[in-house]
mmCIF file of C-alpha atoms and ligand atoms in Angstrom:
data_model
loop_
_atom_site.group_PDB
_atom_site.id
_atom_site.type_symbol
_atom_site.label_atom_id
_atom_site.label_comp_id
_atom_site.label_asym_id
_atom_site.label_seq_id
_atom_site.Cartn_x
_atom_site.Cartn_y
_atom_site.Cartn_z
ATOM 1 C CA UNK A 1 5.986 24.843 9.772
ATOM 2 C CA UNK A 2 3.000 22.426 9.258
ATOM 3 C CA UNK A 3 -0.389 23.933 10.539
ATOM 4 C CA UNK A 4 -2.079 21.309 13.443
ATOM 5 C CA UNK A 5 -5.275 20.273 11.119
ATOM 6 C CA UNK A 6 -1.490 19.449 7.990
ATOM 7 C CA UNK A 7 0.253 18.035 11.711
ATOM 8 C CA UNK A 8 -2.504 15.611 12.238
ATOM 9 C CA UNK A 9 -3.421 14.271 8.806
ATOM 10 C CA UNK A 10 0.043 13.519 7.758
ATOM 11 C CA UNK A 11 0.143 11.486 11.294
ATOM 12 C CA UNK A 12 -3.087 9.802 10.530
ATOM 13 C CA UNK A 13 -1.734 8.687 6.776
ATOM 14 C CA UNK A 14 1.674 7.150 8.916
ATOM 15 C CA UNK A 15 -1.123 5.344 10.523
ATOM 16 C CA UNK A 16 -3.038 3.949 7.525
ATOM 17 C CA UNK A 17 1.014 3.191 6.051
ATOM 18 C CA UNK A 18 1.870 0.918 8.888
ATOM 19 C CA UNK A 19 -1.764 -0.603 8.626
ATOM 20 C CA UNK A 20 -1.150 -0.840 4.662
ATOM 21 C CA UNK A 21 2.188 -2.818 5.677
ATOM 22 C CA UNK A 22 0.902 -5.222 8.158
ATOM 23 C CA UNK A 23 -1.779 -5.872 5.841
ATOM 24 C CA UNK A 24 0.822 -6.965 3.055
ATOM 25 C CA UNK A 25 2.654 -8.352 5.753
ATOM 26 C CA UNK A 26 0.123 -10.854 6.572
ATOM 27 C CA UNK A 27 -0.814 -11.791 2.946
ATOM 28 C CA UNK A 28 2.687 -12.786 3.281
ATOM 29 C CA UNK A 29 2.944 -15.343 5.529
ATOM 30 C CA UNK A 30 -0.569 -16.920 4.185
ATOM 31 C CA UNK A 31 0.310 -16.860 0.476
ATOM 32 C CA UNK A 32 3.602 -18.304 2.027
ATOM 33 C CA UNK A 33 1.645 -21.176 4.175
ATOM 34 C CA UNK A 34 -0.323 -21.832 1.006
ATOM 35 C CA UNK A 35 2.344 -22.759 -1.358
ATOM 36 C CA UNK A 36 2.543 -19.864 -3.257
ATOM 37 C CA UNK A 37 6.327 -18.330 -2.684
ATOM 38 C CA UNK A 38 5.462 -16.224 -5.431
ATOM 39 C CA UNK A 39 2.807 -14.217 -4.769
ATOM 40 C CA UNK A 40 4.763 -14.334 -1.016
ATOM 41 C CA UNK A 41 7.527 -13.203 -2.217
ATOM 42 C CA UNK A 42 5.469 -10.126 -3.886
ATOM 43 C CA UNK A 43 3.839 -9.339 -0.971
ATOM 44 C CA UNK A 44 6.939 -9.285 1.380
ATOM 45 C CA UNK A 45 8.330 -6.716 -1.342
ATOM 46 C CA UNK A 46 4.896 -4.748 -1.060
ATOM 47 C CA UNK A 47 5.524 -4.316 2.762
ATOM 48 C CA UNK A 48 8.909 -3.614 2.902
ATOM 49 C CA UNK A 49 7.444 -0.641 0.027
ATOM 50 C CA UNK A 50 4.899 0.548 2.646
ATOM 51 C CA UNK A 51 7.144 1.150 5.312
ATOM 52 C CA UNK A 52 9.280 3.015 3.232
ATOM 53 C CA UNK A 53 5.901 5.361 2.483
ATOM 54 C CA UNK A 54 5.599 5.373 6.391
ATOM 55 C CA UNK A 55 8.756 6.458 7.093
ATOM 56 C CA UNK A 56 8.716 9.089 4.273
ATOM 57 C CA UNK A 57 5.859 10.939 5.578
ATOM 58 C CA UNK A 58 6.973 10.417 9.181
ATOM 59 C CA UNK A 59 10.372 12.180 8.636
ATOM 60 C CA UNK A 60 8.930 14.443 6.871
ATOM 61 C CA UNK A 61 6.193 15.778 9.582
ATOM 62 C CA UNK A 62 9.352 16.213 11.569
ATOM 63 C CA UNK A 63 11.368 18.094 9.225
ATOM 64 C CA UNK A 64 8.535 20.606 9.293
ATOM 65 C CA UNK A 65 8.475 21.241 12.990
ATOM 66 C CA UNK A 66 5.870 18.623 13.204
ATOM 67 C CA UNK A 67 5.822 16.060 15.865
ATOM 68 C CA UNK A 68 5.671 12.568 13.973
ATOM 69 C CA UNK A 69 4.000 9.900 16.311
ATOM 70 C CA UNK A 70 3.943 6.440 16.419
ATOM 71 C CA UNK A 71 0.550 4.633 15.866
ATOM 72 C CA UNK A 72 -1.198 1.916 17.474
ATOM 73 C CA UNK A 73 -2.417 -0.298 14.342
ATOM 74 C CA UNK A 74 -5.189 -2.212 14.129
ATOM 75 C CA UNK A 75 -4.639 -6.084 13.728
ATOM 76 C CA UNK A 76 -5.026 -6.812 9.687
ATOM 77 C CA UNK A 77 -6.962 -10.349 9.024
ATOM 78 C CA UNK A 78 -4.733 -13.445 8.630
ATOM 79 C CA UNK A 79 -7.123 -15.579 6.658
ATOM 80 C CA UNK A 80 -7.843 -15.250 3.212
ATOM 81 C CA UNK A 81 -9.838 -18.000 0.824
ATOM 82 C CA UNK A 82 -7.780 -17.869 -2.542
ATOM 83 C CA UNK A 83 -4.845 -15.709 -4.307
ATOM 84 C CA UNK A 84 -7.699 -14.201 -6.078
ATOM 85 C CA UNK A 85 -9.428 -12.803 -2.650
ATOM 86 C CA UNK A 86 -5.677 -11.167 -1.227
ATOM 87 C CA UNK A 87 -5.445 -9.483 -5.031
ATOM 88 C CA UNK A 88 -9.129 -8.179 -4.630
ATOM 89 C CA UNK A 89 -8.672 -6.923 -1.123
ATOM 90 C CA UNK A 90 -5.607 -5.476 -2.153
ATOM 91 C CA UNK A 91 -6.893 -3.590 -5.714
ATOM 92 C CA UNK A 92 -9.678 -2.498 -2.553
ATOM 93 C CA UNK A 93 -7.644 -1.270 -0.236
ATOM 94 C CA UNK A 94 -5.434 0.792 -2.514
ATOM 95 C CA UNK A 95 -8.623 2.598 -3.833
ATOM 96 C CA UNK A 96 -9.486 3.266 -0.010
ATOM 97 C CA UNK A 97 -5.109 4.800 0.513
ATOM 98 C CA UNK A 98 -5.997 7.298 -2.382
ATOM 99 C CA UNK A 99 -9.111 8.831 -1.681
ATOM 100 C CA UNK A 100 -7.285 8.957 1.867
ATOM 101 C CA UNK A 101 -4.258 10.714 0.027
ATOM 102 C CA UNK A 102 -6.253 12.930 -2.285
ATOM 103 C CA UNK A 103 -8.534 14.061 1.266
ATOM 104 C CA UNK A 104 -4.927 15.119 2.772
ATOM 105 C CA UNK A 105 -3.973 16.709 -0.483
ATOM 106 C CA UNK A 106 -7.598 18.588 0.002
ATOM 107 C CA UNK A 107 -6.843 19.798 3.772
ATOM 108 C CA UNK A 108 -3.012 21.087 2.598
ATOM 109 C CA UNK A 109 -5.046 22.380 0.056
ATOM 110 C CA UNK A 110 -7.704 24.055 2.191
ATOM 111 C CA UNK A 111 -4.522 25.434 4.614
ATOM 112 C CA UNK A 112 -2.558 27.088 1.724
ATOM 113 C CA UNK A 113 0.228 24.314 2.527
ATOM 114 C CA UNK A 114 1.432 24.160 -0.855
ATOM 115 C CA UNK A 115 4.961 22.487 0.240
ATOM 116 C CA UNK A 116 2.896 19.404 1.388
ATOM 117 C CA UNK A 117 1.140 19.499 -1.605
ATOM 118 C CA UNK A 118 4.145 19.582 -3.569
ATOM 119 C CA UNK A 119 5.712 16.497 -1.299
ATOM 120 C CA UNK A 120 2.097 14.523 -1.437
ATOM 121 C CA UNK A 121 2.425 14.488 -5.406
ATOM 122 C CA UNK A 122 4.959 11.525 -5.307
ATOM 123 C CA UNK A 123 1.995 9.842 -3.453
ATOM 124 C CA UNK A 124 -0.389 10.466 -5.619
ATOM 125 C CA UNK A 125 1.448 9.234 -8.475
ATOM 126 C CA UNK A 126 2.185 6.188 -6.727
ATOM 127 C CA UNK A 127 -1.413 5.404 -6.101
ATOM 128 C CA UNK A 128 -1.962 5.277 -9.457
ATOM 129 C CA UNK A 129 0.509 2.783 -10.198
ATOM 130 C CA UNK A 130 -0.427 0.422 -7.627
ATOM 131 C CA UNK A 131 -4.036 0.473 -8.451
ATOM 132 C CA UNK A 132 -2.585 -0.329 -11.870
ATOM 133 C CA UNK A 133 -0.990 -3.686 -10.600
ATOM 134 C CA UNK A 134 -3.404 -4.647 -8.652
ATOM 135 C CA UNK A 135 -5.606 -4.384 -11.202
ATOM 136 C CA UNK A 136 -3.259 -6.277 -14.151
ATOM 137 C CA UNK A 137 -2.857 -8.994 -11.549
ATOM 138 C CA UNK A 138 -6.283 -9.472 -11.035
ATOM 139 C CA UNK A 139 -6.979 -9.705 -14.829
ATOM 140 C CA UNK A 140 -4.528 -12.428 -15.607
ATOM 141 C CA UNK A 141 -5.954 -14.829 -12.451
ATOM 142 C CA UNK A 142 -9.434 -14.032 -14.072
ATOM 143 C CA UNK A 143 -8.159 -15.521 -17.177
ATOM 144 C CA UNK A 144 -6.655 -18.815 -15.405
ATOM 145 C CA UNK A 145 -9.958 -19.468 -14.062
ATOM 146 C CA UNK A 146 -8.296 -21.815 -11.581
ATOM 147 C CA UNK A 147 -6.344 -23.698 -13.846
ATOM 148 C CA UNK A 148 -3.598 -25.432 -11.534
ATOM 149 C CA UNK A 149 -0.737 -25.518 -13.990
ATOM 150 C CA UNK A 150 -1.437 -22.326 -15.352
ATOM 151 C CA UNK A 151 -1.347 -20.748 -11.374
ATOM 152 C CA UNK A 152 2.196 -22.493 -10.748
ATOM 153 C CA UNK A 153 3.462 -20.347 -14.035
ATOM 154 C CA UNK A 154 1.543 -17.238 -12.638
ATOM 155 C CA UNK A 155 2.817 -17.613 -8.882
ATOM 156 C CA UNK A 156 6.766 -17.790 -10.349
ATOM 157 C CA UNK A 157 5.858 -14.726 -12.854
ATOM 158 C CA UNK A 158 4.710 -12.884 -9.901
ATOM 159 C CA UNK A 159 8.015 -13.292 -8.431
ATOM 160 C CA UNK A 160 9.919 -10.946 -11.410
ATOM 161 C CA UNK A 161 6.757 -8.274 -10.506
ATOM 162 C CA UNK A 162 8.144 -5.504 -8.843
ATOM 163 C CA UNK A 163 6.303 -2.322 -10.211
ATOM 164 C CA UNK A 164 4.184 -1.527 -7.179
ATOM 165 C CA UNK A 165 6.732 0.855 -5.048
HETATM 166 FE FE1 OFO B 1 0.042 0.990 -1.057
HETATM 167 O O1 OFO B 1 0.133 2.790 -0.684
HETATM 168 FE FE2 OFO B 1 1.330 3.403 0.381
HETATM 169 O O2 OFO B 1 0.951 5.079 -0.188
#
């Protein structure tokens, strides 16, 4: 049985999930608008991955005698300037989901909850991964340094990236 302070931290992490998804979501349909179906195509993948991380940590707060609970989420922004700015905001924002995971790790931590720790280690994992990506991406579109023919090759290559989960 999850303790209250475990109950509502693994519900607060579902929230930041869904946000992390709507997020992706809406790089989406820009990157989409914009002419790049690669880089959309990515991103779609990228939320359809966060909802699966929402859903893992919402079943599980149930499975423990928890009481999962859907969140209201916060509207993510819809513009972006350039490819460049979504990869930045995302190599951001992935920084901000780990020190959020290793916190929860902290309070299972701090209430002897060693089965969540135990379940929060796939997370922890991940987020190293997808700081990883992030991070490649953004290297290569330094390189291009806006070269137009050189971003049509690097939209289709993002299409065959799929190592964020
Ligand atoms: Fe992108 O992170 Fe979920 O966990």
């Amino acid at each position: 049985m999850l303790s209250k302070k475990v109950e509502e931290t693994l519900n607060n992490q579902v929230k930041l999930e869904a946000y992390s998804a709507n997020l992706y979501l809406s790089m989406a349909s820009w990157a989409d608008k914009e002419g790049f179906p690669g880089a959309s195509e990515f991103l779609y993948e990228q939320y359809n991955e966060e909802n699966t991380h929402m859903l893992k940590i919402f079943q599980y707060i149930n499975d423990r005698e928890g009481h999962a609970i859907v969140p209201a989420i916060e509207q993510p922004p819809s513009n972006f300037n350039s490819i460049k700015e979504i990869f930045e905001k995302t190599l951001e924002h992935e920084k901000f989901i780990s020190s959020k995971i290793n916190e929860l790790v902290a309070v299972c931590m701090s209430e002897t909850d060693f089965t969540t720790v135990n379940f929060l280690q796939w997370y922890v994992n991940e987020q190293i991964e997808e700081e990883r990506t992030a991070r490649t991406i953004l290297d290569r579109l330094k390189m291009l340094g806006g070269d137009t023919a050189k971003m049509y090759l690097f939209d289709r290559d993002l299409k065959d990236m799929r190592t964020i989960n």
